[in-house]
Coordinates of C-alpha atoms and ligand atoms in Angstrom, one line a residue:
K1 CA -17.7 -8.6 18.9
H2 CA -15.0 -9.6 16.4
T3 CA -11.4 -9.2 17.6
K4 CA -9.7 -6.3 16.0
Q5 CA -7.5 -7.5 13.2
V6 CA -5.7 -5.0 10.9
Y7 CA -4.9 -6.4 7.5
S8 CA -3.4 -4.8 4.4
G9 CA -1.6 -5.8 1.2
I10 CA 0.8 -4.4 -1.3
Q11 CA 1.3 -5.4 -4.9
P12 CA 4.9 -6.2 -5.8
T13 CA 4.7 -4.4 -9.1
S14 CA 7.4 -1.7 -8.5
I15 CA 9.4 0.0 -5.9
P16 CA 7.1 2.0 -3.6
H17 CA 7.2 5.8 -4.1
L18 CA 6.9 8.6 -1.6
G19 CA 3.1 8.6 -1.9
N20 CA 3.0 4.9 -1.0
Y21 CA 5.4 5.6 1.9
F22 CA 3.8 8.7 3.4
G23 CA 0.2 7.6 2.5
A24 CA 0.4 3.9 3.5
I25 CA 3.6 2.3 4.7
K26 CA 4.2 4.9 7.5
Q27 CA 0.7 4.3 8.7
W28 CA 1.3 0.6 8.9
V29 CA 4.5 1.2 10.9
D30 CA 2.6 3.5 13.3
I31 CA -0.1 0.8 13.8
Q32 CA 2.6 -1.8 14.4
N33 CA 4.4 0.3 16.9
K34 CA 1.3 1.0 18.9
Q35 CA 0.7 -2.8 19.4
R36 CA 1.6 -4.6 22.6
P37 CA 4.6 -6.9 22.2
H38 CA 3.5 -10.5 21.3
Q39 CA -0.1 -9.5 20.9
S40 CA -2.2 -12.4 19.6
N41 CA -3.7 -10.5 16.7
P42 CA -0.7 -8.5 15.2
L43 CA -0.8 -6.4 12.1
I44 CA -0.8 -8.6 9.0
I45 CA 0.8 -7.3 5.8
S46 CA 0.7 -9.4 2.6
I47 CA 2.9 -9.0 -0.5
V48 CA 0.1 -9.9 -2.9
D49 CA 1.9 -11.5 -5.8
L50 CA -1.2 -13.3 -7.0
H51 CA -2.9 -9.9 -7.5
A52 CA 0.2 -8.7 -9.3
I53 CA -0.3 -11.3 -12.1
T54 CA -3.8 -10.1 -12.9
M55 CA -2.1 -8.5 -15.9
P56 CA 0.8 -10.4 -17.5
K57 CA 4.1 -9.9 -15.6
D58 CA 7.6 -11.0 -16.6
P59 CA 8.4 -13.8 -14.0
R60 CA 12.0 -12.6 -13.3
L61 CA 10.8 -9.0 -12.8
L62 CA 7.9 -10.1 -10.5
N63 CA 10.3 -12.2 -8.4
D64 CA 12.7 -9.3 -8.2
Y65 CA 10.0 -6.9 -7.1
I66 CA 8.8 -9.4 -4.4
Y67 CA 12.2 -9.1 -2.7
K68 CA 12.5 -5.4 -3.3
C69 CA 9.1 -4.9 -1.8
A70 CA 10.0 -7.0 1.3
A71 CA 13.3 -5.2 1.7
T72 CA 11.6 -1.8 1.3
L73 CA 9.0 -2.6 4.0
L74 CA 11.6 -3.8 6.4
S75 CA 13.7 -0.7 5.7
C76 CA 10.8 1.5 6.4
G77 CA 10.3 0.0 9.9
I78 CA 8.1 -3.0 9.4
D79 CA 9.3 -5.3 12.1
P80 CA 8.8 -9.1 11.5
E81 CA 8.8 -9.7 15.2
R82 CA 5.7 -7.5 15.6
T83 CA 4.0 -7.8 12.2
I84 CA 3.2 -10.9 10.1
L85 CA 4.8 -10.1 6.8
Y86 CA 4.2 -12.8 4.2
K87 CA 3.8 -13.5 0.5
Q88 CA 0.3 -14.3 -0.6
S89 CA 1.1 -17.3 -2.8
Q90 CA 2.7 -19.0 0.2
V91 CA -0.7 -19.3 1.8
A92 CA -2.8 -21.6 -0.4
Y93 CA -6.0 -20.9 1.5
H94 CA -6.3 -17.5 -0.3
G95 CA -7.3 -19.3 -3.5
Q96 CA -9.5 -21.8 -1.7
L97 CA -11.5 -19.2 0.1
S98 CA -11.7 -17.0 -3.0
W99 CA -13.6 -19.9 -4.6
I100 CA -16.0 -20.3 -1.8
L101 CA -16.7 -16.5 -1.7
G102 CA -17.0 -16.3 -5.5
C103 CA -20.0 -18.6 -5.2
R104 CA -21.7 -15.7 -3.2
V105 CA -21.0 -12.9 -5.7
T106 CA -23.0 -12.1 -8.9
L107 CA -21.8 -10.9 -12.3
P108 CA -23.6 -7.6 -12.0
Q109 CA -21.9 -6.9 -8.6
L110 CA -18.5 -7.4 -10.1
S111 CA -19.3 -5.5 -13.3
R112 CA -20.0 -2.4 -11.3
M113 CA -16.4 -2.2 -9.9
H114 CA -14.8 1.1 -11.2
Q115 CA -11.3 -0.5 -11.2
Y116 CA -12.6 -3.3 -13.4
K117 CA -14.3 -0.9 -15.8
T118 CA -11.2 1.3 -16.1
K119 CA -8.7 -1.6 -16.5
S120 CA -10.8 -3.6 -18.9
D121 CA -11.7 -0.7 -21.0
G122 CA -9.9 -1.0 -24.4
L123 CA -8.7 -4.5 -23.8
S124 CA -9.7 -6.8 -26.7
E125 CA -9.5 -9.8 -24.3
V126 CA -10.3 -9.4 -20.6
P127 CA -8.6 -11.9 -18.3
L128 CA -11.0 -13.6 -15.8
G129 CA -8.7 -12.6 -13.0
L130 CA -9.2 -8.9 -13.7
F131 CA -12.9 -9.5 -13.2
T132 CA -12.6 -11.6 -10.1
Y133 CA -9.8 -9.6 -8.5
P134 CA -12.1 -8.1 -5.8
V135 CA -13.2 -11.6 -4.8
L136 CA -9.6 -12.6 -4.1
Q137 CA -9.1 -9.3 -2.3
A138 CA -12.1 -10.1 -0.1
A139 CA -10.7 -13.6 0.5
D140 CA -7.4 -12.0 1.6
I141 CA -9.0 -10.0 4.3
L142 CA -11.7 -12.4 5.4
L143 CA -9.3 -15.4 5.6
F144 CA -7.8 -13.6 8.6
R145 CA -11.2 -12.2 9.7
G146 CA -9.8 -8.7 9.2
T147 CA -11.8 -6.0 10.8
H148 CA -9.7 -2.9 9.8
V149 CA -8.1 -2.3 6.4
P150 CA -5.7 0.6 5.8
I151 CA -6.6 1.4 2.2
G152 CA -6.5 4.1 -0.5
E153 CA -9.7 5.8 -1.6
D154 CA -9.6 3.9 -4.9
Q155 CA -10.1 0.7 -3.0
L156 CA -13.1 1.7 -1.0
Q157 CA -15.6 0.2 -3.4
H158 CA -13.8 -3.2 -3.3
L159 CA -13.9 -3.1 0.5
E160 CA -17.7 -2.3 0.3
L161 CA -18.1 -5.4 -1.9
C162 CA -16.0 -7.4 0.7
R163 CA -18.5 -6.3 3.4
S164 CA -21.4 -7.4 1.2
I165 CA -19.8 -10.8 0.6
A166 CA -19.2 -11.3 4.3
E167 CA -22.7 -10.4 5.1
K168 CA -24.2 -12.7 2.4
F169 CA -22.1 -15.6 3.7
N170 CA -23.1 -14.9 7.3
N171 CA -26.7 -14.7 6.4
A172 CA -26.7 -17.8 4.1
Y173 CA -25.3 -19.9 6.9
G174 CA -27.0 -18.1 9.8
I175 CA -23.7 -17.4 11.7
D176 CA -21.8 -14.2 12.4
F177 CA -18.4 -15.7 11.3
F178 CA -16.9 -12.9 9.1
P179 CA -16.5 -9.4 10.4
R180 CA -17.5 -6.5 8.1
P181 CA -14.2 -4.9 7.6
V182 CA -14.0 -1.1 7.7
P183 CA -11.3 1.1 6.0
I184 CA -8.7 3.1 7.9
E185 CA -8.2 6.0 5.7
S186 CA -4.9 7.9 5.7
E187 CA -5.0 11.6 6.8
F188 CA -2.0 12.3 4.6
T189 CA -2.6 14.6 1.7
R190 CA -2.4 12.7 -1.6
L191 CA 0.9 13.6 -3.3
K192 CA 0.7 15.0 -6.8
S193 CA 2.7 13.9 -9.8
L194 CA 5.9 16.0 -10.1
R195 CA 5.3 16.3 -13.8
D196 CA 1.6 17.0 -13.8
P197 CA 0.1 18.3 -10.5
A198 CA -3.4 17.5 -11.9
K199 CA -2.6 13.8 -11.4
K200 CA -1.6 11.9 -8.3
M201 CA 1.9 10.4 -7.9
S202 CA 1.5 6.8 -9.0
K203 CA 3.7 3.8 -9.8
S204 CA 1.7 3.1 -12.9
D205 CA 2.7 6.5 -14.5
P206 CA 5.0 5.6 -17.4
D207 CA 7.1 8.8 -16.7
A208 CA 9.4 7.8 -13.8
G209 CA 10.2 11.5 -13.4
S210 CA 6.7 12.0 -12.0
R211 CA 7.4 10.1 -8.7
I212 CA 10.3 9.7 -6.3
E213 CA 10.9 6.1 -5.4
L214 CA 12.1 5.3 -1.9
V215 CA 15.4 4.0 -3.2
D216 CA 16.2 6.8 -5.7
P217 CA 19.8 8.0 -5.3
A218 CA 20.4 11.6 -4.1
D219 CA 21.3 12.9 -7.6
I220 CA 18.1 11.5 -9.1
I221 CA 16.0 13.0 -6.3
E222 CA 17.6 16.4 -6.9
K223 CA 17.0 16.1 -10.6
K224 CA 13.3 15.1 -10.2
I225 CA 12.7 17.9 -7.8
R226 CA 14.6 20.5 -9.9
K227 CA 12.5 19.5 -13.0
S228 CA 9.2 19.3 -11.1
V229 CA 6.5 21.4 -12.6
T230 CA 5.4 24.3 -10.5
D231 CA 4.2 27.8 -11.7
S232 CA 5.5 31.2 -12.8
M233 CA 5.5 32.9 -9.4
R234 CA 8.9 33.4 -7.8
L235 CA 8.3 33.3 -4.1
I236 CA 6.9 30.5 -1.9
S237 CA 3.3 30.2 -0.7
Y238 CA 1.2 27.2 0.3
D239 CA -1.9 27.0 -1.8
P240 CA -2.8 23.4 -2.8
K241 CA -5.5 24.5 -5.2
G242 CA -3.9 27.5 -6.8
R243 CA -0.3 26.3 -6.7
P244 CA -0.5 22.5 -6.6
G245 CA 3.0 21.8 -7.9
L246 CA 4.8 24.0 -5.5
S247 CA 2.4 22.9 -2.6
T248 CA 3.4 19.3 -3.3
L249 CA 7.0 20.1 -2.6
I250 CA 5.9 21.8 0.7
D251 CA 3.9 18.8 1.5
L252 CA 7.0 16.7 1.1
E253 CA 9.0 18.8 3.4
A254 CA 6.2 18.8 6.0
A255 CA 5.9 15.0 5.8
C256 CA 9.7 14.7 6.6
T257 CA 9.6 17.2 9.5
D258 CA 7.4 18.3 12.4
L259 CA 6.5 21.4 10.5
L260 CA 3.1 22.3 9.1
P261 CA 3.0 23.4 5.4
E262 CA 1.9 26.8 6.5
E263 CA 4.9 27.2 8.9
I264 CA 7.2 26.2 6.1
A265 CA 5.7 28.8 3.7
E266 CA 5.9 31.5 6.4
R267 CA 9.6 30.7 7.0
C268 CA 10.3 30.9 3.2
L269 CA 8.5 34.2 3.0
L270 CA 10.5 35.7 5.9
Q271 CA 13.7 34.6 4.3
A272 CA 12.6 35.6 0.8
T273 CA 13.5 32.1 -0.4
D274 CA 12.8 31.7 -4.2
K275 CA 11.6 28.6 -5.9
A276 CA 15.0 27.4 -7.2
E277 CA 16.5 27.7 -3.6
Y278 CA 13.4 26.0 -2.2
K279 CA 13.7 23.1 -4.6
K280 CA 17.3 22.6 -3.5
H281 CA 16.2 22.7 0.1
V282 CA 13.4 20.1 -0.3
S283 CA 15.9 17.8 -2.1
K284 CA 18.2 18.0 0.8
V285 CA 15.5 17.4 3.3
L286 CA 14.3 14.3 1.3
V287 CA 17.7 12.9 0.8
E288 CA 18.5 13.2 4.6
H289 CA 15.1 11.7 5.5
L290 CA 15.5 8.7 3.1
R291 CA 19.2 8.1 4.1
P292 CA 18.6 5.6 6.9
I293 CA 15.9 3.8 4.9
Q294 CA 18.2 3.5 1.9
A295 CA 21.2 2.4 4.0
K296 CA 19.1 -0.4 5.5
Y297 CA 17.7 -1.3 2.1
S298 CA 21.1 -1.7 0.5
R299 CA 22.2 -4.0 3.3
L300 CA 19.0 -6.1 2.9
I301 CA 18.4 -6.3 -0.8
D302 CA 21.4 -8.6 -1.5
D303 CA 20.7 -10.9 1.4
K304 CA 18.1 -13.2 -0.2
K305 CA 18.7 -15.8 2.5
Y306 CA 17.6 -13.4 5.2
L307 CA 14.6 -12.1 3.2
N308 CA 13.5 -15.7 2.5
S309 CA 13.8 -16.5 6.1
I310 CA 11.5 -13.5 7.0
L311 CA 9.0 -14.4 4.3
D312 CA 9.0 -18.1 5.3
D313 CA 8.5 -17.3 8.9
G314 CA 5.7 -14.9 8.0
A315 CA 4.1 -17.6 5.8
R316 CA 4.3 -20.1 8.7
R317 CA 2.5 -17.8 11.0
A318 CA -0.1 -16.7 8.4
N319 CA -0.8 -20.3 7.5
S320 CA -1.4 -21.3 11.0
I321 CA -4.1 -18.6 11.4
A322 CA -5.5 -19.2 8.0
E323 CA -5.7 -23.0 8.5
N324 CA -7.6 -22.6 11.7
N325 CA -10.1 -20.2 10.1
F326 CA -10.4 -22.2 6.9
R327 CA -11.2 -25.3 8.8
Q328 CA -14.1 -23.5 10.5
I329 CA -15.3 -22.1 7.2
C330 CA -15.3 -25.6 5.7
K331 CA -17.3 -26.8 8.6
I332 CA -19.8 -24.0 8.2
V333 CA -20.2 -24.7 4.5
G334 CA -20.4 -28.4 5.0
C335 CA -17.3 -29.3 3.0
Ligands
ADP401 P1 -0.1 3.4 -7.0 O1 -1.2 4.3 -7.5 O2 1.2 4.1 -6.9 O3 -0.1 2.0 -7.8 P2 -1.5 1.9 -5.0 O4 -2.8 2.1 -5.6 O5 -0.8 0.6 -5.1 O6 -0.5 3.0 -5.5 O7 -1.6 2.3 -3.5 C1 -0.9 1.8 -2.4 C2 -1.1 2.7 -1.2 O8 -0.4 3.9 -1.4 C3 -2.6 3.0 -1.0 O9 -2.8 3.0 0.4 C4 -2.7 4.4 -1.5 O10 -3.6 5.2 -0.8 C5 -1.3 5.0 -1.2 N1 -0.9 6.0 -2.2 C6 -0.8 5.7 -3.6 N2 -0.4 6.9 -4.2 C7 -0.5 7.9 -3.3 C8 -0.2 9.3 -3.4 N3 0.1 9.9 -4.5 N4 -0.3 10.0 -2.2 C9 -0.6 9.4 -1.1 N5 -0.8 8.1 -0.9 C10 -0.8 7.3 -2.0
NA402 NA1 4.8 17.1 9.4

């Protein structure tokens, strides 16, 4: 009934790492590349800078990361001709819709959010934005009447809240205006931290050795892989439960090639490859895989004028959709 609209966002809080790349960005690029050219409801990706300031951020760093994030996405294959790539703060309707939707949410509903509980735990003063974050997120998606949201499992609860808000709004006004957006979950295995395979690779880990960023130079990649925590067995086998550290390295090679992890382990066994040799091999595969992305990134990152032109054009297109939807929302509400 509702036209399919895929919508996703990324926080400009650091350079995306391999987990973000294989777990999210590559999926966006696949979705984009399956679209018809000039389709009227293209993939929409927002660089969500308003979400990024939920916790205090140095303005210069934030601004830097917005450009780095845009350059990274473009380098990974996001094509501004086929995808609307824009910066959240350039579309003022996000804040306006967030207010309207916030009037349909209760305090207990927001208090139940796991992310809020985790992030507010231990803070002596909790910023209101941390509490209302999921409302802004719902507004992001619903402003574009998003139906499908590629999302990590940690965000499923927020998306469920978004559905409930959409439903409440629709029921209150007796109109089926907002879709109830569903997640598109990535099939990709969650990459583990290179320093502690019990944790996931994450940009919020203070130890940068735990993740490989998309723009890490070759020698840093080699060092991080060489120092990655595995186990005491010498040879290679794929066993994500029993040997999570080593299996993460195999997952990385599999993600860069057509090979399945089991095929890689079999090859290593046939060749009696030991762990030190295998780590060198994985570094080489990664460096090769990231080379074209990094080459494109280094061309783009210093071209602020080009990046601004992409973001401005994305904002123009996003605004035109948002304006049309918001006008209808106001009419429904009676504003
Ligand atoms: P981070 O934990 O690094 O801050 P986010 O929570 O911003 O990452 O997630 C952005 C996207 O990247 C989500 O779709 C999430 O599922 C994906 N992602 C994050 N970490 C990993 C990982 N270690 N392995 C696979 N995908 C990941
Ligand atoms: Na593969």
